[in-house]
Amino acid sequence: MNSSIYDHDDEGWLQSLIRHVPPQDVAGLRAVLEGAEERPQTGAGRLLSFYIGRARMAAQEPDPLVCQPARVQLEAIRAGLAEAGAQPDAGLAPPVPAAPPPPPPAPAAVDSAALADAIRLAYRLVVQRAPAEEEVGIWLTNFSNGLPFHEFLLLMHDGAEAREHRARSQLAPDLEDADFIQGVYRHLEGRGALPDEIDIFRRHLGDGTLTRTGLVQNFFSAALARDAAGAEPVHDGLSCAVMGTGDVVTLEDWRRKAQDTDGLARARAALRPALPFRFSAEPGVEITAIASLFRGGDFIEQFMDNITSQTCFDRHCELIIVDAESPENEAGTIARYLDRHPGVRYQRMNSRVGIYEAWNIGVQMARGRYLTNTNLDDLRRRDSLEIQAGALQALPFADVVYQDFYYSFDPGLDWEGVAAFGYRSDVPVITPYNMLRFNSPHNAPMWRRSLHDELGLFDASFRSAGDYEFWMRCLAAGKTFYKVNEPHVVYYQNPKGLSTRSDTRGLVEARAILRQYAPHLIARAFAAPLRDFAQDMLGLPPGLCEDETDRGMLAQRAMRDLARRSKSGGAARD
């Protein structure tokens, strides 16, 4: 070794480096000066450790022209560390090992121009500026003295300028990650984020695989791609997703199955309908079924037969038909039922009204305590209204009842004929999180009339998803939904229907509803920082969240601990 570790101008740079060593690394560097193998944790500490190692090896050289400057330089480092907060051991000479270590290998030759370009690139990436040529020169000198490039990158990343730049570029630093993700979805996706979406992106932000800026860039690029596509995804009207199953049934599927007449006959004979709830009351209107009518000529006869033949219709029900100025003269058919069934009430409007405006008119006309909507192209089992009203009567805590249903592509079949095909939904039990994904009361629910007194009518600005918005409103107000585990209605996949035709607005409107309600329905415990969730909300011991980051698993752990404490009458036992 024939040169000192730094010369003339470099000495000032090294003293500057010593001043930037954080206090937690000073003791470790003192140990490195005495020959220990401790390694500091920060970039500045590791870089200074590198220089100390080179000086210690030079101090063992027999040539006094080499060892003497190195010992002087080691003492200068001691003095610098003393000023940084260390307590130097005065007069302590560097220890001399019994056998001097082998000299380090000579550094490989590098292209200084390429290295200078790499330095400039590092500055642009880390601190978003171009370095001064003097800065480039200083780093090139250090590389020539043996500084590894990875140490240079670590020092750049840990430097004060880089930290200040990261702080300035942090988007919405006052927001927790969950709230930030929710904001990105609301403003760039036009809807609220679902819980699993929040969880996925929160993990990426937490482990550093994604930055907030990168998240915004990804969503903005996706929004531009949708704009370039020029259209929203639409239903084709000839297929439908079977709610809650992940399956899709098409018109072709239906036609193939319809050819198996023997199999359908066996399935029909095997049906075992149950009556889980019965309704009992003194005669009088307790149930109001509301129907919006427009261009229903193909279905009006079957619809009227189906509703008026309900087991409790003449004793306890009324049917309110709001005719939205339909041009198909359904009134002639309805008139025949008005004479036979006093509970049928017909209201024709003098202008075209939307479906939810028609429903609101029906709600305001209703005399029953329990309300339900009845679509002209759908079908109910004979005891459908009795089951629903019986559930609300037997379960005073329930505000809305709903059920699974069968799908149909043939409007001419009776309920048993459709059920024999077996295309049945499996809608999830309603929770705030499930409701963000599924409109479980989607088909023919029944609800208490008092909900409208408290929460208002349906939002008539919607064309297709006004019922979904109302159920979300109920859920946000703490209302209770109850699933009846007996399918007793049929959903007809009508290519001409408002919610099933190919140009439906259901997807667009559902996104707007999620934007409004998702932030209110997702519990704060889910959005809170993991440490607060585990310790403050669940009462779990500190440090547990470092080993387990899944909030569901942490909640299960807390419930198990609570169960053990309950059984033992005291503290939980592991």
Coordinates of C-alpha atoms in Angstrom, one line a residue:
M1 CA 0.0 0.0 0.0
N2 CA 1.6 3.2 -1.1
S3 CA -0.9 6.0 -0.5
S4 CA -2.9 7.4 2.3
I5 CA -6.6 6.8 2.4
Y6 CA -7.3 10.4 1.6
D7 CA -5.3 13.3 0.6
H8 CA -5.5 17.1 1.0
D9 CA -9.0 18.1 -0.2
D10 CA -10.5 14.6 0.7
E11 CA -9.7 15.2 4.4
G12 CA -12.4 17.8 4.6
W13 CA -14.9 15.4 3.0
L14 CA -14.0 12.7 5.5
Q15 CA -14.5 15.0 8.4
S16 CA -17.9 15.9 7.0
L17 CA -18.8 12.3 6.8
I18 CA -17.8 11.8 10.5
R19 CA -20.1 14.6 11.4
H20 CA -23.0 12.9 9.6
V21 CA -22.6 9.6 11.5
P22 CA -25.7 9.1 13.6
P23 CA -25.2 8.7 17.4
Q24 CA -26.3 5.1 17.4
D25 CA -23.3 4.2 15.2
V26 CA -20.6 6.0 17.2
A27 CA -20.0 3.2 19.7
G28 CA -19.8 0.6 16.9
L29 CA -17.3 2.6 15.0
R30 CA -15.2 3.0 18.2
A31 CA -15.2 -0.8 18.4
V32 CA -14.2 -1.1 14.7
L33 CA -11.2 1.2 15.5
E34 CA -10.1 -1.3 18.2
G35 CA -10.3 -4.3 15.8
A36 CA -13.8 -5.5 16.5
E37 CA -16.0 -6.8 13.6
E38 CA -19.1 -4.9 14.6
R39 CA -20.9 -3.4 11.6
P40 CA -22.7 -0.1 11.8
Q41 CA -26.3 0.0 10.5
T42 CA -26.5 3.3 8.5
G43 CA -24.9 4.2 5.2
A44 CA -22.7 6.9 6.7
G45 CA -21.6 4.5 9.4
R46 CA -20.8 1.7 7.0
L47 CA -18.8 4.0 4.7
L48 CA -16.7 5.3 7.6
S49 CA -16.2 1.7 8.7
F50 CA -14.8 1.0 5.3
Y51 CA -12.2 3.8 5.6
I52 CA -11.2 2.7 9.2
G53 CA -10.5 -0.8 7.9
R54 CA -8.3 0.5 5.2
A55 CA -6.4 2.8 7.6
R56 CA -5.9 0.0 10.1
M57 CA -4.4 -2.3 7.5
A58 CA -2.1 0.6 6.3
A59 CA -1.0 1.1 10.0
Q60 CA 0.5 -2.4 10.0
E61 CA 2.7 -1.8 7.1
P62 CA 6.5 -1.8 7.9
D63 CA 7.1 1.2 5.7
P64 CA 6.9 4.3 8.0
L65 CA 5.9 6.4 5.0
V66 CA 2.7 4.3 4.9
C67 CA 2.0 3.3 8.5
Q68 CA 2.7 6.7 10.1
P69 CA 0.1 8.7 8.0
A70 CA -2.4 5.9 8.5
R71 CA -2.0 6.1 12.3
V72 CA -2.4 9.9 12.2
Q73 CA -5.5 9.4 10.2
L74 CA -6.9 6.9 12.7
E75 CA -6.3 9.4 15.5
A76 CA -8.1 12.1 13.4
I77 CA -11.1 9.7 13.1
R78 CA -11.0 9.1 16.9
A79 CA -11.0 12.8 17.4
G80 CA -13.9 13.3 15.0
L81 CA -15.9 10.6 16.7
A82 CA -15.2 12.2 20.1
E83 CA -16.8 15.4 18.8
A84 CA -19.7 13.3 17.5
G85 CA -20.4 12.0 21.0
A86 CA -17.9 9.1 21.6
Q87 CA -15.5 8.9 24.5
P88 CA -12.0 8.2 22.9
D89 CA -9.4 6.2 24.8
A90 CA -6.6 8.8 24.9
G91 CA -3.2 7.6 23.8
L92 CA -4.4 4.2 22.8
A93 CA -2.4 3.0 19.8
P94 CA -4.0 0.7 17.2
P95 CA -3.5 -2.9 18.2
V96 CA -1.1 -4.9 16.1
P97 CA -2.3 -8.4 15.3
A98 CA 0.1 -11.4 15.6
A99 CA 0.0 -12.0 11.9
P100 CA -0.8 -9.1 9.6
P101 CA -3.8 -9.6 7.3
P102 CA -3.2 -10.1 3.6
P103 CA -3.5 -6.9 1.6
P104 CA -6.8 -6.3 -0.1
P105 CA -7.1 -7.2 -3.8
A106 CA -6.5 -4.3 -6.2
P107 CA -9.7 -2.8 -7.4
A108 CA -10.7 -3.7 -10.9
A109 CA -10.3 -1.0 -13.5
V110 CA -13.5 0.8 -14.2
D111 CA -14.6 3.2 -16.9
S112 CA -14.6 6.5 -15.2
A113 CA -17.1 8.0 -17.7
A114 CA -19.6 5.2 -17.2
L115 CA -19.1 5.5 -13.4
A116 CA -19.8 9.3 -13.6
D117 CA -23.0 8.6 -15.6
A118 CA -24.0 6.1 -12.9
I119 CA -23.4 8.7 -10.2
R120 CA -25.6 11.2 -12.1
L121 CA -28.3 8.6 -12.5
A122 CA -28.3 7.8 -8.8
Y123 CA -28.7 11.4 -8.0
R124 CA -31.7 11.7 -10.3
L125 CA -33.3 8.6 -8.9
V126 CA -32.6 9.3 -5.2
V127 CA -32.9 13.1 -4.8
Q128 CA -34.4 14.0 -8.2
R129 CA -31.7 16.4 -9.3
A130 CA -28.5 16.5 -11.2
P131 CA -25.3 16.5 -9.1
A132 CA -22.7 19.3 -9.4
E133 CA -19.6 18.3 -11.2
E134 CA -17.7 18.8 -7.9
E135 CA -19.9 16.2 -6.3
V136 CA -19.3 13.8 -9.1
G137 CA -15.5 14.3 -8.7
I138 CA -15.6 13.6 -5.0
W139 CA -17.4 10.3 -5.5
L140 CA -15.1 9.3 -8.3
T141 CA -12.1 9.9 -5.9
N142 CA -13.7 7.7 -3.3
F143 CA -14.4 5.0 -5.8
S144 CA -10.7 5.1 -6.8
N145 CA -9.9 4.7 -3.1
G146 CA -11.9 1.4 -3.1
L147 CA -15.4 2.5 -2.1
P148 CA -17.9 -0.2 -3.2
F149 CA -20.7 1.1 -5.3
H150 CA -23.4 -0.4 -3.1
E151 CA -22.0 1.6 -0.2
F152 CA -22.4 4.7 -2.3
L153 CA -26.0 3.9 -3.0
L154 CA -26.7 3.2 0.7
L155 CA -25.1 6.5 1.7
M156 CA -27.1 8.4 -0.9
H157 CA -30.4 6.8 0.2
D158 CA -29.7 7.4 3.9
G159 CA -28.6 11.0 3.4
A160 CA -30.4 14.0 4.7
E161 CA -31.2 15.3 1.3
A162 CA -32.8 12.0 0.2
R163 CA -34.9 11.9 3.4
E164 CA -36.1 15.4 2.8
H165 CA -37.0 14.6 -0.8
R166 CA -39.0 11.5 0.3
A167 CA -40.8 13.5 2.8
R168 CA -41.7 16.2 0.3
S169 CA -42.9 13.7 -2.3
Q170 CA -45.0 11.6 0.0
L171 CA -48.7 11.9 -1.1
A172 CA -51.2 12.8 1.6
P173 CA -48.8 12.0 4.5
D174 CA -51.5 12.7 7.1
L175 CA -53.7 9.8 5.8
E176 CA -53.4 6.2 6.9
D177 CA -52.8 3.8 4.0
A178 CA -56.3 2.5 4.1
D179 CA -57.8 6.0 3.8
F180 CA -55.4 6.8 1.0
I181 CA -56.3 3.7 -1.0
Q182 CA -60.0 4.4 -0.5
G183 CA -59.4 8.0 -1.8
V184 CA -57.6 6.6 -4.9
Y185 CA -60.6 4.3 -5.7
R186 CA -63.1 7.1 -5.2
H187 CA -61.4 9.6 -7.4
L188 CA -59.8 7.4 -10.1
E189 CA -62.1 4.4 -10.2
G190 CA -65.3 6.3 -9.3
R191 CA -66.3 3.8 -6.6
G192 CA -65.4 2.8 -3.1
A193 CA -62.6 0.2 -2.5
L194 CA -63.6 -3.2 -1.2
P195 CA -62.0 -4.6 1.9
D196 CA -59.8 -7.2 0.1
E197 CA -58.7 -4.5 -2.3
I198 CA -57.6 -2.3 0.6
D199 CA -55.8 -5.1 2.2
I200 CA -53.9 -6.1 -0.9
F201 CA -52.6 -2.6 -1.6
R202 CA -52.0 -1.8 2.0
R203 CA -49.6 -4.8 2.1
H204 CA -47.8 -3.6 -1.0
L205 CA -47.4 -0.2 0.5
G206 CA -46.2 -1.6 3.8
D207 CA -43.5 -3.9 2.4
G208 CA -42.2 -1.3 0.0
T209 CA -43.1 -3.1 -3.3
L210 CA -45.4 -0.2 -4.2
T211 CA -45.3 3.6 -3.4
R212 CA -48.3 5.9 -3.1
T213 CA -47.1 7.7 -6.2
G214 CA -46.9 4.3 -8.1
L215 CA -50.4 3.4 -6.9
V216 CA -51.8 6.6 -8.3
Q217 CA -49.9 6.1 -11.6
N218 CA -51.3 2.6 -12.0
F219 CA -54.9 3.6 -11.4
F220 CA -54.5 6.7 -13.6
S221 CA -53.2 4.5 -16.5
A222 CA -56.1 2.1 -16.0
A223 CA -58.6 5.0 -16.2
L224 CA -56.9 6.3 -19.4
A225 CA -57.2 2.7 -20.9
R226 CA -60.9 2.6 -20.1
D227 CA -61.4 6.0 -21.7
A228 CA -59.5 4.8 -24.8
A229 CA -61.8 1.7 -25.0
G230 CA -64.7 4.1 -25.3
A231 CA -67.4 1.9 -23.6
E232 CA -68.3 0.3 -20.3
P233 CA -68.5 -3.5 -20.1
V234 CA -72.1 -4.5 -20.7
H235 CA -74.4 -7.5 -20.2
D236 CA -75.3 -9.3 -23.4
G237 CA -78.9 -10.1 -22.2
L238 CA -78.5 -13.8 -23.1
S239 CA -76.5 -14.9 -20.2
C240 CA -76.3 -14.2 -16.5
A241 CA -74.0 -14.7 -13.6
V242 CA -75.6 -17.0 -10.9
M243 CA -75.3 -14.8 -7.9
G244 CA -73.0 -16.1 -5.2
T245 CA -71.7 -19.1 -7.2
G246 CA -69.2 -17.8 -9.7
D247 CA -71.1 -19.7 -12.4
V248 CA -72.7 -18.3 -15.6
V249 CA -75.8 -19.7 -17.2
T250 CA -76.6 -18.9 -20.9
L251 CA -79.6 -19.3 -23.1
E252 CA -77.8 -22.1 -24.9
D253 CA -77.3 -23.9 -21.5
W254 CA -81.0 -23.6 -20.9
R255 CA -82.0 -25.0 -24.3
R256 CA -79.7 -28.0 -24.0
K257 CA -81.1 -28.9 -20.6
A258 CA -84.7 -28.4 -21.9
Q259 CA -84.1 -31.3 -24.3
D260 CA -83.8 -33.7 -21.4
T261 CA -87.5 -33.9 -20.7
D262 CA -87.2 -37.1 -18.6
G263 CA -84.5 -35.6 -16.4
L264 CA -86.6 -32.5 -15.8
A265 CA -89.7 -34.6 -15.0
R266 CA -87.7 -36.5 -12.4
A267 CA -86.3 -33.3 -10.9
R268 CA -89.8 -31.8 -10.7
A269 CA -91.1 -34.9 -8.9
A270 CA -88.2 -34.7 -6.4
L271 CA -89.0 -31.1 -5.3
R272 CA -89.8 -30.9 -1.6
P273 CA -90.9 -27.4 -0.9
A274 CA -90.9 -26.3 2.7
L275 CA -92.9 -23.6 4.5
P276 CA -90.4 -22.2 7.1
F277 CA -92.7 -19.4 8.2
R278 CA -96.5 -19.0 8.4
F279 CA -98.4 -15.8 8.6
S280 CA -101.4 -15.4 10.8
A281 CA -103.5 -12.3 11.5
E282 CA -107.0 -11.0 11.5
P283 CA -108.4 -10.3 8.1
G284 CA -107.1 -7.0 6.7
V285 CA -104.3 -5.6 4.5
E286 CA -101.0 -6.5 6.1
I287 CA -98.9 -7.0 2.9
T288 CA -98.5 -4.6 0.0
A289 CA -97.0 -5.8 -3.3
I290 CA -95.9 -3.0 -5.6
A291 CA -95.6 -3.4 -9.4
S292 CA -94.3 -0.9 -12.0
L293 CA -95.9 -1.4 -15.4
F294 CA -94.5 -0.4 -18.7
R295 CA -94.7 -2.5 -21.9
G296 CA -95.8 -5.6 -19.9
G297 CA -98.3 -6.9 -22.3
D298 CA -96.4 -10.2 -22.8
F299 CA -96.5 -10.9 -19.1
I300 CA -99.5 -9.2 -17.5
E301 CA -101.9 -12.2 -17.6
Q302 CA -99.4 -14.7 -16.0
F303 CA -98.4 -12.0 -13.5
M304 CA -101.9 -11.3 -12.4
D305 CA -102.7 -15.0 -12.0
N306 CA -99.5 -15.6 -10.0
I307 CA -99.9 -12.8 -7.5
T308 CA -103.7 -13.1 -6.9
S309 CA -103.3 -16.9 -6.4
Q310 CA -100.9 -16.4 -3.4
T311 CA -102.2 -18.3 -0.4
C312 CA -102.7 -15.1 1.7
F313 CA -103.7 -12.7 -1.1
D314 CA -107.4 -12.2 -0.6
R315 CA -107.2 -12.3 3.2
H316 CA -104.2 -10.1 3.9
C317 CA -102.7 -8.6 0.7
E318 CA -103.1 -5.8 -1.8
L319 CA -101.4 -5.3 -5.2
I320 CA -100.7 -1.8 -6.3
I321 CA -100.0 -1.5 -10.0
V322 CA -98.4 1.8 -11.1
D323 CA -98.9 2.2 -14.9
A324 CA -96.1 4.4 -16.2
E325 CA -98.2 5.4 -19.3
S326 CA -97.7 2.0 -20.9
P327 CA -98.8 1.9 -24.6
E328 CA -99.9 -1.8 -24.6
N329 CA -103.3 -1.5 -23.0
E330 CA -102.6 -3.8 -20.1
A331 CA -105.5 -2.1 -18.3
G332 CA -108.0 -4.3 -20.1
T333 CA -106.5 -7.4 -18.6
I334 CA -106.1 -5.8 -15.2
A335 CA -109.8 -4.8 -15.2
R336 CA -110.9 -8.5 -15.1
Y337 CA -109.0 -8.9 -11.8
L338 CA -110.2 -5.7 -10.2
D339 CA -113.7 -7.2 -10.2
R340 CA -112.7 -10.5 -8.6
H341 CA -110.0 -9.3 -6.1
P342 CA -110.7 -6.1 -4.1
G343 CA -107.0 -6.0 -3.1
V344 CA -105.9 -5.1 -6.6
R345 CA -105.4 -1.3 -7.0
Y346 CA -104.5 0.2 -10.4
Q347 CA -103.0 3.7 -10.8
R348 CA -102.3 4.9 -14.3
M349 CA -99.9 7.9 -14.6
N350 CA -100.4 10.6 -17.3
S351 CA -96.7 10.7 -18.1
R352 CA -93.7 8.2 -18.3
V353 CA -92.2 7.7 -14.9
G354 CA -89.1 5.7 -13.9
I355 CA -89.3 2.4 -12.0
Y356 CA -88.2 3.9 -8.6
E357 CA -90.6 6.9 -9.0
A358 CA -93.3 4.3 -9.6
W359 CA -92.3 2.3 -6.5
N360 CA -92.4 5.5 -4.5
I361 CA -95.9 6.2 -5.6
G362 CA -96.8 2.6 -4.5
V363 CA -95.1 3.1 -1.1
Q364 CA -97.1 6.2 -0.5
M365 CA -100.3 4.5 -1.5
A366 CA -99.6 1.3 0.6
R367 CA -101.8 0.3 3.5
G368 CA -99.7 -2.8 4.5
R369 CA -97.1 -3.0 7.2
Y370 CA -94.9 -5.2 5.0
L371 CA -93.9 -4.1 1.4
T372 CA -92.4 -6.1 -1.5
N373 CA -91.7 -5.3 -5.2
T374 CA -93.1 -7.6 -7.8
N375 CA -91.7 -7.6 -11.3
L376 CA -94.1 -8.5 -14.1
D377 CA -91.7 -11.0 -15.7
D378 CA -90.8 -12.8 -12.4
L379 CA -92.6 -15.6 -10.7
R380 CA -93.4 -16.6 -7.1
R381 CA -94.3 -19.8 -5.5
R382 CA -97.9 -19.9 -4.2
D383 CA -96.8 -19.4 -0.6
S384 CA -94.0 -16.8 -1.3
L385 CA -95.7 -13.8 0.2
E386 CA -96.8 -15.8 3.3
I387 CA -93.3 -17.0 3.9
Q388 CA -91.8 -13.5 3.8
A389 CA -94.5 -11.8 5.9
G390 CA -94.4 -14.7 8.3
A391 CA -90.6 -14.2 8.8
L392 CA -91.1 -10.5 9.5
Q393 CA -93.9 -11.3 11.9
A394 CA -91.9 -14.0 13.7
L395 CA -88.6 -12.1 13.8
P396 CA -89.2 -8.5 15.1
F397 CA -85.5 -7.8 14.9
A398 CA -85.5 -8.3 11.1
D399 CA -86.1 -5.2 8.9
V400 CA -85.7 -6.9 5.5
V401 CA -86.1 -10.5 4.5
Y402 CA -84.6 -12.0 1.3
Q403 CA -84.0 -15.4 -0.2
D404 CA -82.2 -17.4 -2.9
F405 CA -84.1 -17.7 -6.2
Y406 CA -84.2 -19.7 -9.4
Y407 CA -83.1 -18.4 -12.9
S408 CA -85.3 -18.9 -15.9
F409 CA -85.0 -18.2 -19.7
D410 CA -88.6 -19.4 -20.4
P411 CA -91.4 -17.1 -19.2
G412 CA -94.1 -19.7 -20.0
L413 CA -93.0 -22.2 -17.2
D414 CA -94.7 -22.4 -13.8
W415 CA -92.6 -22.2 -10.6
E416 CA -92.0 -26.0 -10.3
G417 CA -91.0 -26.2 -14.0
V418 CA -88.3 -23.6 -13.5
A419 CA -87.1 -25.1 -10.2
A420 CA -86.6 -28.4 -12.0
F421 CA -83.8 -26.8 -14.1
G422 CA -82.0 -26.2 -10.9
Y423 CA -80.2 -22.9 -11.8
R424 CA -80.3 -21.5 -8.2
S425 CA -78.5 -18.6 -6.6
D426 CA -76.5 -18.8 -3.5
V427 CA -76.5 -15.2 -2.3
P428 CA -74.3 -14.6 0.8
V429 CA -75.7 -13.6 4.1
I430 CA -75.7 -9.9 4.3
T431 CA -72.8 -8.2 6.1
P432 CA -71.4 -4.8 5.3
Y433 CA -68.5 -6.4 3.4
N434 CA -70.7 -8.9 1.5
M435 CA -73.2 -6.1 0.5
L436 CA -70.3 -4.2 -1.1
R437 CA -69.9 -7.1 -3.5
F438 CA -73.5 -8.5 -3.8
N439 CA -76.9 -6.9 -3.9
S440 CA -78.3 -9.9 -2.0
P441 CA -81.9 -8.6 -1.6
H442 CA -81.7 -8.3 -5.4
N443 CA -84.8 -10.2 -6.3
A444 CA -88.2 -9.8 -4.5
P445 CA -87.3 -9.0 -0.9
M446 CA -89.9 -7.9 1.6
W447 CA -89.3 -5.0 4.1
R448 CA -91.1 -3.1 6.8
R449 CA -93.0 0.0 5.7
S450 CA -91.5 1.9 8.7
L451 CA -88.1 1.9 6.9
H452 CA -89.4 4.6 4.6
D453 CA -90.7 6.7 7.4
E454 CA -87.3 6.7 8.9
L455 CA -84.9 6.7 5.9
G456 CA -87.0 8.1 3.0
L457 CA -88.1 6.8 -0.3
F458 CA -86.1 5.2 -3.2
D459 CA -83.8 7.6 -5.0
A460 CA -85.7 8.1 -8.3
S461 CA -82.5 9.4 -10.0
F462 CA -81.4 5.8 -10.5
R463 CA -82.6 3.8 -13.5
S464 CA -81.5 0.4 -12.4
A465 CA -79.8 0.3 -9.0
G466 CA -82.1 2.4 -6.8
D467 CA -83.1 -0.6 -4.7
Y468 CA -79.4 -1.4 -4.1
E469 CA -78.9 2.2 -2.9
F470 CA -81.8 1.9 -0.5
W471 CA -80.5 -1.4 0.9
M472 CA -77.1 0.3 1.4
R473 CA -78.8 3.2 3.2
C474 CA -80.6 0.7 5.5
L475 CA -77.3 -1.1 6.2
A476 CA -75.5 2.1 7.0
A477 CA -78.3 3.0 9.4
G478 CA -77.8 -0.3 11.2
K479 CA -80.9 -2.2 9.9
T480 CA -81.0 -6.0 10.0
F481 CA -81.3 -8.2 7.0
Y482 CA -82.5 -11.9 7.4
K483 CA -82.1 -14.6 4.7
V484 CA -84.8 -17.2 4.4
N485 CA -83.2 -20.5 3.4
E486 CA -86.0 -21.5 1.1
P487 CA -86.0 -20.3 -2.6
H488 CA -89.6 -19.4 -3.5
V489 CA -89.2 -16.9 -6.4
V490 CA -88.0 -17.0 -10.0
Y491 CA -85.8 -14.4 -11.8
Y492 CA -86.5 -14.3 -15.5
Q493 CA -83.5 -13.4 -17.6
N494 CA -85.4 -11.0 -19.9
P495 CA -83.3 -9.6 -22.7
K496 CA -85.7 -6.7 -23.0
G497 CA -85.8 -6.0 -19.2
L498 CA -84.2 -2.8 -17.7
S499 CA -81.7 -4.6 -15.6
T500 CA -80.9 -7.5 -18.0
R501 CA -80.8 -5.9 -21.5
S502 CA -77.4 -5.3 -23.0
D503 CA -77.3 -1.5 -22.5
T504 CA -78.0 -1.6 -18.7
R505 CA -76.7 1.2 -16.5
G506 CA -76.5 -1.2 -13.5
L507 CA -72.7 -1.4 -13.5
V508 CA -72.3 2.4 -13.7
E509 CA -74.8 3.1 -11.0
A510 CA -73.4 0.4 -8.7
R511 CA -70.0 2.0 -8.9
A512 CA -71.5 5.3 -7.9
I513 CA -73.2 3.6 -4.9
L514 CA -70.0 2.0 -3.8
R515 CA -68.3 5.4 -4.0
Q516 CA -70.9 6.8 -1.6
Y517 CA -71.2 4.0 0.9
A518 CA -68.0 1.9 1.0
P519 CA -66.1 4.4 3.2
H520 CA -69.0 4.3 5.8
L521 CA -69.5 0.6 5.8
I522 CA -65.9 -0.5 6.2
A523 CA -65.2 -0.6 9.9
R524 CA -62.6 1.8 11.3
A525 CA -60.9 -1.2 12.9
F526 CA -60.1 -2.5 9.4
A527 CA -58.7 0.9 8.3
A528 CA -56.7 1.5 11.5
P529 CA -53.0 0.8 11.6
L530 CA -52.2 -2.8 12.3
R531 CA -50.6 -2.1 15.7
D532 CA -53.6 -0.1 16.8
F533 CA -56.0 -2.8 15.6
A534 CA -54.1 -5.6 17.4
Q535 CA -53.3 -3.9 20.7
D536 CA -55.9 -1.2 21.3
M537 CA -58.9 -2.8 19.6
L538 CA -58.3 -6.5 20.2
G539 CA -56.1 -6.3 23.3
L540 CA -53.4 -8.6 22.0
P541 CA -49.9 -8.4 23.4
P542 CA -47.3 -6.0 21.8
G543 CA -45.2 -7.6 19.0
L544 CA -47.8 -10.1 17.9
C545 CA -48.7 -8.1 14.8
E546 CA -45.0 -8.3 13.7
D547 CA -45.5 -12.0 13.2
E548 CA -49.1 -12.0 11.9
T549 CA -50.4 -9.3 9.6
D550 CA -53.7 -10.9 8.6
R551 CA -56.4 -9.0 10.5
G552 CA -58.8 -11.9 10.3
M553 CA -56.3 -14.3 11.9
L554 CA -55.5 -11.7 14.6
A555 CA -59.3 -11.4 15.3
Q556 CA -59.5 -15.2 15.6
R557 CA -56.6 -15.2 18.0
A558 CA -58.3 -12.6 20.2
M559 CA -61.5 -14.6 20.2
R560 CA -59.7 -17.8 21.2
D561 CA -57.9 -16.0 24.0
L562 CA -61.2 -14.6 25.2
A563 CA -62.8 -18.1 25.1
R564 CA -59.9 -19.5 27.1
R565 CA -60.2 -16.8 29.7
S566 CA -63.9 -17.4 30.0
K567 CA -63.4 -21.1 30.5
S568 CA -60.5 -20.7 33.0
G569 CA -62.2 -17.7 34.8
G570 CA -59.0 -15.7 34.5
A571 CA -56.1 -15.1 32.2
A572 CA -55.8 -17.0 29.0
R573 CA -53.4 -19.9 29.0
D574 CA -51.2 -20.8 26.0

